Coordinates of C-alpha atoms and ligand atoms in Angstrom, one line a residue:
X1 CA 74.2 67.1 79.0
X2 CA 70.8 68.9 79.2
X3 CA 69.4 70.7 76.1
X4 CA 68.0 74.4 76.5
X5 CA 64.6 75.3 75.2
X6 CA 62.7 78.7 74.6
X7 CA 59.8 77.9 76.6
X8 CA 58.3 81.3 76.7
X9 CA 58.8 84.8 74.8
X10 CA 57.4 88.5 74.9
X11 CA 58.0 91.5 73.4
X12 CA 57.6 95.6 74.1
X13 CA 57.2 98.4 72.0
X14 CA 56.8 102.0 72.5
X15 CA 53.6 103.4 71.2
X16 CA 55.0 106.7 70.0
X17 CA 55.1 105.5 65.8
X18 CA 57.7 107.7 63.9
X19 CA 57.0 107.9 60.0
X20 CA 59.8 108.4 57.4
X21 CA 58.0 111.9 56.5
X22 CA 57.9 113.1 60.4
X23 CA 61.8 112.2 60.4
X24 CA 62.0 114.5 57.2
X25 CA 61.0 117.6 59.1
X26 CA 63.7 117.0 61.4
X27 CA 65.9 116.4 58.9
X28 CA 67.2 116.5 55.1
X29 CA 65.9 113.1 54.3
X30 CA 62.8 111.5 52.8
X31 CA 60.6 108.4 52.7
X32 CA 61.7 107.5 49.3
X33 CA 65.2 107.3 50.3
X34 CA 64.2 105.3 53.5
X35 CA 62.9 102.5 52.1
X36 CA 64.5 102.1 49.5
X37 CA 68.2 102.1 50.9
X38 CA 66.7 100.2 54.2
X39 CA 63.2 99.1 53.6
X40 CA 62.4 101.3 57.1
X41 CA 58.9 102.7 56.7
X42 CA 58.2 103.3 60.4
X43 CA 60.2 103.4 63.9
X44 CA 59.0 103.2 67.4
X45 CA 60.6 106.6 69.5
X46 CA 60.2 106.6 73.2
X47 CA 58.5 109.6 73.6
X48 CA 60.7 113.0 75.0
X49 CA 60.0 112.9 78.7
X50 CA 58.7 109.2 79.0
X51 CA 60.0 107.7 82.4
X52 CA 60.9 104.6 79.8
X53 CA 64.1 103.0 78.9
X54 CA 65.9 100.2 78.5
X55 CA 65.6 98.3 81.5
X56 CA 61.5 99.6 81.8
X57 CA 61.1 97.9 78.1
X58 CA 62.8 95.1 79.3
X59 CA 61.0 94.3 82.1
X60 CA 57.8 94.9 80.2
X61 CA 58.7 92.1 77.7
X62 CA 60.1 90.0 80.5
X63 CA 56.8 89.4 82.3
X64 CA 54.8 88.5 79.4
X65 CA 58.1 86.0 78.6
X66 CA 57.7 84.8 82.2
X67 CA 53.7 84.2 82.0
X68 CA 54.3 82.5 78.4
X69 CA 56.6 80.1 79.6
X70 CA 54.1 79.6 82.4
X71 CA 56.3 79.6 85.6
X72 CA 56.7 81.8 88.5
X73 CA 59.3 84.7 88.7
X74 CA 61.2 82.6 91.5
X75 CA 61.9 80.0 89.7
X76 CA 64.3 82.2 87.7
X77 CA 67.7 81.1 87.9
X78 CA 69.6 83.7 86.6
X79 CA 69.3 87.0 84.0
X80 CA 71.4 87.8 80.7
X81 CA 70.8 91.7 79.3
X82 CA 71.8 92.7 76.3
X83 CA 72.4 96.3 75.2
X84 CA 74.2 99.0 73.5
X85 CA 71.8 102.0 75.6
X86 CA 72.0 100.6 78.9
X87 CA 70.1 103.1 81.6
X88 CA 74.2 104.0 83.4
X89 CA 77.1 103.4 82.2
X90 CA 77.4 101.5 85.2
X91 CA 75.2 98.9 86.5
X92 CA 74.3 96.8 84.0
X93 CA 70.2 96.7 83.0
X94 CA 70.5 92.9 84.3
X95 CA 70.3 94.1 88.2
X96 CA 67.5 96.6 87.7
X97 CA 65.7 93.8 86.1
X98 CA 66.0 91.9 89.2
X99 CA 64.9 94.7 91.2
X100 CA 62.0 96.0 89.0
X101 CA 60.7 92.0 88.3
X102 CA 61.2 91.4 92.1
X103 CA 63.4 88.2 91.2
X104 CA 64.9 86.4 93.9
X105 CA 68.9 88.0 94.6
X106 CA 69.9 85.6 91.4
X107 CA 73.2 86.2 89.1
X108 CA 72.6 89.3 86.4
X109 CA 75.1 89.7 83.2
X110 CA 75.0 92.5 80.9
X111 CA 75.7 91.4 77.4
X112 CA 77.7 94.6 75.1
X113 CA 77.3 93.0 71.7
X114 CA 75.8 95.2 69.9
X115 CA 73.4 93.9 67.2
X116 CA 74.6 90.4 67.9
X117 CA 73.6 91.0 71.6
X118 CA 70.9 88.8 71.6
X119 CA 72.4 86.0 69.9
X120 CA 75.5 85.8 71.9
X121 CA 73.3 86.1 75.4
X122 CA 71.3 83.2 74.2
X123 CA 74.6 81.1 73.7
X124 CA 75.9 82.2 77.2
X125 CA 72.3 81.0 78.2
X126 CA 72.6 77.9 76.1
X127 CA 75.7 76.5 77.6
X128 CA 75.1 77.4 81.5
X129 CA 71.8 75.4 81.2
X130 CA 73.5 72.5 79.2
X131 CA 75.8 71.8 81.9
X132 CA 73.1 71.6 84.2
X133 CA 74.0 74.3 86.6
X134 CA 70.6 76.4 85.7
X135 CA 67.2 75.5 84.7
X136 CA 65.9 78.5 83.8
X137 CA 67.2 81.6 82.5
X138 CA 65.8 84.7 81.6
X139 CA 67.0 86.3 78.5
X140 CA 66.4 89.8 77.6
X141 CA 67.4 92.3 74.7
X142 CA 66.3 96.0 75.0
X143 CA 67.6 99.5 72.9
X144 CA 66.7 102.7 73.9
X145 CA 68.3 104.3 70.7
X146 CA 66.4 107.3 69.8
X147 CA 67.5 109.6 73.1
X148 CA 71.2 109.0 71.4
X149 CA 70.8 110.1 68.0
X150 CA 71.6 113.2 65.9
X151 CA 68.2 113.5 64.9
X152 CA 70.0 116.5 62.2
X153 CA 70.8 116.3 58.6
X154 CA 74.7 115.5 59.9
X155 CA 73.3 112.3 61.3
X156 CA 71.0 111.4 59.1
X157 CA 72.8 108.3 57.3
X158 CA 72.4 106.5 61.2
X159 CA 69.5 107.9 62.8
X160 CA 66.9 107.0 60.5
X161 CA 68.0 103.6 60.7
X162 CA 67.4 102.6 64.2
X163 CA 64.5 102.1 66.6
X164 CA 62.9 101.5 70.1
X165 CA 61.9 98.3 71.7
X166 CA 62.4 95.0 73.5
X167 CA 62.2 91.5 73.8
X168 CA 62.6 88.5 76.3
X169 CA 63.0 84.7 76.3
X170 CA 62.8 82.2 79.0
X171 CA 65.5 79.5 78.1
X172 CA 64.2 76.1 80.1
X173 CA 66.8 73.0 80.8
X174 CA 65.2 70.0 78.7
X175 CA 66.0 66.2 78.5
X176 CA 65.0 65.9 74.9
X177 CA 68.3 66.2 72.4
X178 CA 66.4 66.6 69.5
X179 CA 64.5 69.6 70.4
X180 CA 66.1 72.9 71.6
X181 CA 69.0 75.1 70.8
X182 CA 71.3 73.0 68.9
X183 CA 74.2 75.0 68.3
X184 CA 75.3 78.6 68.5
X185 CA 78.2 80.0 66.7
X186 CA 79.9 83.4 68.0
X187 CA 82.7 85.6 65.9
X188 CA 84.2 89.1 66.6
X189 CA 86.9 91.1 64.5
X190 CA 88.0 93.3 66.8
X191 CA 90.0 95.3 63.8
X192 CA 86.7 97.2 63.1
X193 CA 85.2 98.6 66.1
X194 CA 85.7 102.1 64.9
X195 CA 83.4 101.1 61.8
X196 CA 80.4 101.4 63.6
X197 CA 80.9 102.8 67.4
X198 CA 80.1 105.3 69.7
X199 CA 82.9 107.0 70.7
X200 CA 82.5 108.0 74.1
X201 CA 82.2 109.0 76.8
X202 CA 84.8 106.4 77.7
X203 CA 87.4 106.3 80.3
X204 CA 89.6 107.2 77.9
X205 CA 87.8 110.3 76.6
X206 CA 86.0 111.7 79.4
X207 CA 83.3 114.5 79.4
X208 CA 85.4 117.4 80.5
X209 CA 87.3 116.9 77.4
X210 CA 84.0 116.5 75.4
X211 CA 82.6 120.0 76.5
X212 CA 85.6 121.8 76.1
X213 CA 85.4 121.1 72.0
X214 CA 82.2 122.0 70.6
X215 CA 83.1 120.0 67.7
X216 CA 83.6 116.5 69.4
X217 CA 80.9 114.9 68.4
X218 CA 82.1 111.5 69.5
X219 CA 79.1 110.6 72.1
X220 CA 77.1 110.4 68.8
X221 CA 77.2 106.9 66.3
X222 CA 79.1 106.7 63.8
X223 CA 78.6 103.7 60.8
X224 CA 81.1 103.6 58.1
X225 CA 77.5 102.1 56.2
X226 CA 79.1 100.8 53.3
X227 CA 81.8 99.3 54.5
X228 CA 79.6 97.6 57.4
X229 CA 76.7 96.3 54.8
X230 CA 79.6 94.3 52.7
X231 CA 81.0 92.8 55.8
X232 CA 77.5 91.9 57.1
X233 CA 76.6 89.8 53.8
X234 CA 79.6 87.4 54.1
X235 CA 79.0 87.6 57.6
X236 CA 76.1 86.5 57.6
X237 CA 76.0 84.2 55.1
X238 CA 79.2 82.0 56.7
X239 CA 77.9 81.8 60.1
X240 CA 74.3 80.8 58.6
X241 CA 76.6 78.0 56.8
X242 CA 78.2 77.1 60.1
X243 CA 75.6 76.6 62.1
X244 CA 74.1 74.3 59.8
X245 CA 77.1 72.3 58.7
X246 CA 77.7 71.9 62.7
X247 CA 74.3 69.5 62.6
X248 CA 75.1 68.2 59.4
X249 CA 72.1 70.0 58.2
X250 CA 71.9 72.3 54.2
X251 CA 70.1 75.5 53.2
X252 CA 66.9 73.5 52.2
X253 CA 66.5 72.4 56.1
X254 CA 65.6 75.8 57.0
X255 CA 61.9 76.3 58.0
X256 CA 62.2 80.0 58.9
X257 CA 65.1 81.8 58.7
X258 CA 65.2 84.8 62.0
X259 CA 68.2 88.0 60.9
X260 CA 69.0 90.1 62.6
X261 CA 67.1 93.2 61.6
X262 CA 69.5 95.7 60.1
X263 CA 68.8 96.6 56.6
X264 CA 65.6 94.6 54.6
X265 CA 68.5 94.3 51.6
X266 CA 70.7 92.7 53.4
X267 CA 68.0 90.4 54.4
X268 CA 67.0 89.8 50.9
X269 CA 70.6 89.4 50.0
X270 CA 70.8 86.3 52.3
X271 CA 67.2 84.7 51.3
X272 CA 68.4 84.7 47.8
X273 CA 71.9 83.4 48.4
X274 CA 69.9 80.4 50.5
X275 CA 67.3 80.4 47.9
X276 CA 64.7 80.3 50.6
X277 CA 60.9 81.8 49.9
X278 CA 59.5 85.2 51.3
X279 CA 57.6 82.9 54.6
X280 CA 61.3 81.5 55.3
X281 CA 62.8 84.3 56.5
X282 CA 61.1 86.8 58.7
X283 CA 61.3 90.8 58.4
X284 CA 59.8 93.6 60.6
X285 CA 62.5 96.2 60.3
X286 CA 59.8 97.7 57.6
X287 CA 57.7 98.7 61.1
X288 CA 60.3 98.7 63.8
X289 CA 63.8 99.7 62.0
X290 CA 66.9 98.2 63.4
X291 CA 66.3 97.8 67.5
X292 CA 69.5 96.2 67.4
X293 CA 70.0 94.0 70.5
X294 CA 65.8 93.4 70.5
X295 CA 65.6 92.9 66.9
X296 CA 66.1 89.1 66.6
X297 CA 64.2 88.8 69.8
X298 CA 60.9 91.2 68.6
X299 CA 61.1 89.3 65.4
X300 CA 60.9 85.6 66.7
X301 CA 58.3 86.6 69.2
X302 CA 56.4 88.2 66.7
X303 CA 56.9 85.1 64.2
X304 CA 56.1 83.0 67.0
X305 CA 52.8 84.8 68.0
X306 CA 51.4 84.3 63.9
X307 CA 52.4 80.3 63.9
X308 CA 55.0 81.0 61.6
X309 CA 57.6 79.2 64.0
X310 CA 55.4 75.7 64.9
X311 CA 57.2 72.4 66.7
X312 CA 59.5 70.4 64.9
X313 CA 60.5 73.5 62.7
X314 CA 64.4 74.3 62.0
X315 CA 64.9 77.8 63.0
X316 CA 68.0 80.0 61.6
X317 CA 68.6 83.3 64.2
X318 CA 71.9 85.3 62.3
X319 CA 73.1 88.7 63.9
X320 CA 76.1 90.8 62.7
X321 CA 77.1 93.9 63.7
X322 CA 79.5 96.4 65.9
X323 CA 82.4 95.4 67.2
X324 CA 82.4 93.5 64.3
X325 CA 80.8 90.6 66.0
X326 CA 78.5 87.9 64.7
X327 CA 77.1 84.7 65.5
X328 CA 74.1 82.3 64.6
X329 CA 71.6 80.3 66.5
X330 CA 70.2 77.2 65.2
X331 CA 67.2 75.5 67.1
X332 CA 65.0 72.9 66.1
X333 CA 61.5 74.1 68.0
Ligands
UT7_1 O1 72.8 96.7 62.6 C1 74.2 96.8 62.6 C2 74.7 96.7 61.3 N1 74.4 97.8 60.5 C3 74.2 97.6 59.2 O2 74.3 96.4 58.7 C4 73.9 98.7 58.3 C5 74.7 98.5 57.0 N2 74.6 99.7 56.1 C6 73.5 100.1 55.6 O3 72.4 99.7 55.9 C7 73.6 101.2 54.5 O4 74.9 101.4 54.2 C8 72.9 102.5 54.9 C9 71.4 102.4 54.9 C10 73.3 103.0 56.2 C11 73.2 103.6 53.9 O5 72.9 103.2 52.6 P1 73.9 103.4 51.4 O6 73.2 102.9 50.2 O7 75.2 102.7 51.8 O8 74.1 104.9 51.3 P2 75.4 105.8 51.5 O9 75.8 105.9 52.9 O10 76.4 105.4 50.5 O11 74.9 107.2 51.0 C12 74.4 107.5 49.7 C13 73.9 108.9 49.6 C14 74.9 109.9 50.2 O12 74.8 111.1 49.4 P3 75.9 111.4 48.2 O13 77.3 111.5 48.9 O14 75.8 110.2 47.3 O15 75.5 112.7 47.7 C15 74.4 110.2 51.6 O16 74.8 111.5 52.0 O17 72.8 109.1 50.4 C16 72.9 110.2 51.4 N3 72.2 109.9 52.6 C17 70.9 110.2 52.7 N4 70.0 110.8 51.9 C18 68.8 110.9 52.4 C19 72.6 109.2 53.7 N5 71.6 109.1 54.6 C20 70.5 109.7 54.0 C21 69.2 109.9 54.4 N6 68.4 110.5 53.6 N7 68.8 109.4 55.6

């Protein structure tokens, strides 16, 4: 058995900053409240009439993955997208990466997990590169949220919540055991998917019906918020558990501890519950909100880039979100 290593990582961001007070002319809402419900101080908002999207964002972060990781495009084996705002409803993101990046005609999967996208692509990476059937594999997670939101006082308890952005990883076949991914850990409870969903349009709710009722709303989100934050702090906090038991590894193992980026309290509820220090777990949802699939992905490259995560380091990467679905990642770098 191989191991799989992140040998390269990037991120993209829109430019187009969008304070808590500019989302307070849109809306009944105000900074105050922002942060301190989420911590959220800033989102990036593809700009109305941009040519960018998800795939765009995620070929942007891609390339700088690629040139990281320091090999060529061709030696790409095979790509993993994950996304809740894919460009269609169908193809998949994966294939117009392999168009827009020029790959060769590899294998592209499109990974629809929500906030713990990125987490479960990495274990589908993980375990085609273990067996030895790839060597490298190019992992991508990418939101386009902001063209979906209802940017009114009716949606205010989602939209001000979520953001922008994307970010890549190379995942390179290694012969060192020690070093790599070591486990990843992947739940669902399918029981609440109507929790935090968007509705349609689905097969089974089809636009016809949609524009024929003014008041079907159901193409924008909808988070039962409450009853999703108390679900994500067990959540979280088991899987965290589980990946670390797995290596027979405790809370004080962690060097840097990567969640998934939905709400700075339930962040802070986990560091405390691990009793791990501020530079052991990593935040940006203060500047970028919740990108959901992206977020864990933004947030390591970012961590990466300021020598917070350094060789030999255990790092924790935790997602939970719709679906319900959650999973952990635990790599020692
Ligand atoms: O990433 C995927 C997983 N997602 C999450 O984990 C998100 C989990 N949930 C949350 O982060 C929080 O539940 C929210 C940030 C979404 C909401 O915070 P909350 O403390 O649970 O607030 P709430 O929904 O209970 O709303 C409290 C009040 C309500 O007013 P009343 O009924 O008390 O008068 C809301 O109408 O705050 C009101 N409200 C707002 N006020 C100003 C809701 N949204 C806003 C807003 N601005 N944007």
């Amino acid at each position: 058995m191989y191991t799989s290593r992140i040998s390269g990582l990037g991120h993209f961001v829109p430019d187009n900053i969008v304070t808590n007070d500019d989302l307070s002319k849109l809306m009944d809402t105000n900074d105050e409240w922002i942060q301190e419900r989420t911590g959220i101080k800033e989102r990036r908002w593809i700009e109305q009439g941009s040519p960018e999207t998800s795939a765009s964002m995620g070929a942007k972060a891609a390339k700088i993955a690629i040139e990281k990781a320091g090999i060529d495009k061709n030696e790409i084996d095979f790509i993993i997208f994950a996304t809740l705002s894919p460009d269609m409803y169908f193809p998949g993101c994966g294939v117009q990466i392999q168009d827009m990046l020029g790959l060769p005609t590899v294998g592209a999967l499109d990974v629809r997990n929500q906030c713990s996208g990125f987490v479960y692509a990495l274990s589908v990476a993980d375990q085609f590169i273990k067996t030895g059937m790839y060597q490298n594999i190019l992992v991508i997670g990418s939101e386009f949220h902001s063209g979906g939101l209802d940017v009114t006082t009716r949606g205010r308890g989602v939209s001000v919540i979520f953001g922008d952005g994307a970010g890549a990883a190379i995942l390179t076949r290694s012969d060192d055991p020690e070093r790599g991914i070591l486990s990843t850990h992947l739940h669902s409870e399918g029981k609440h998917a109507r929790e935090l969903t968007v509705e349609s349009p689905s097969i089974a709710h089809w636009v016809p019906e949609i524009l024929n009722n003014p008041d079907d709303l159901s193409y924008y989100p909808y988070m039962n918020g409450t009853f999703v934050f108390k679900n994500a702090v067990v959540r979280f906090s088991e899987v965290i558990m589980e990946g670390l038991q797995t290596n027979g590894l405790s809370p004080t193992d962690i060097d840097m501890l990567i969640p998934h980026q939905a709400n700075l309290r339930i962040s802070q509820f986990v560091q405390k519950k691990f009793s791990l220090r501020d530079d052991q777990v990593y935040n940006n949802i203060q500047k970028y909100g919740n990108t959901t699939a992206a977020s864990i992905i933004i947030a390591l490259t970012e961590a990466h880039e300021k020598g917070k995560v350094t060789n030999g380091d255990l790092i924790v990467l935790a997602a939970f979100g719709s679906g319900f679905t959650w999973g952990s990642v635990i790599i020692r770098w």
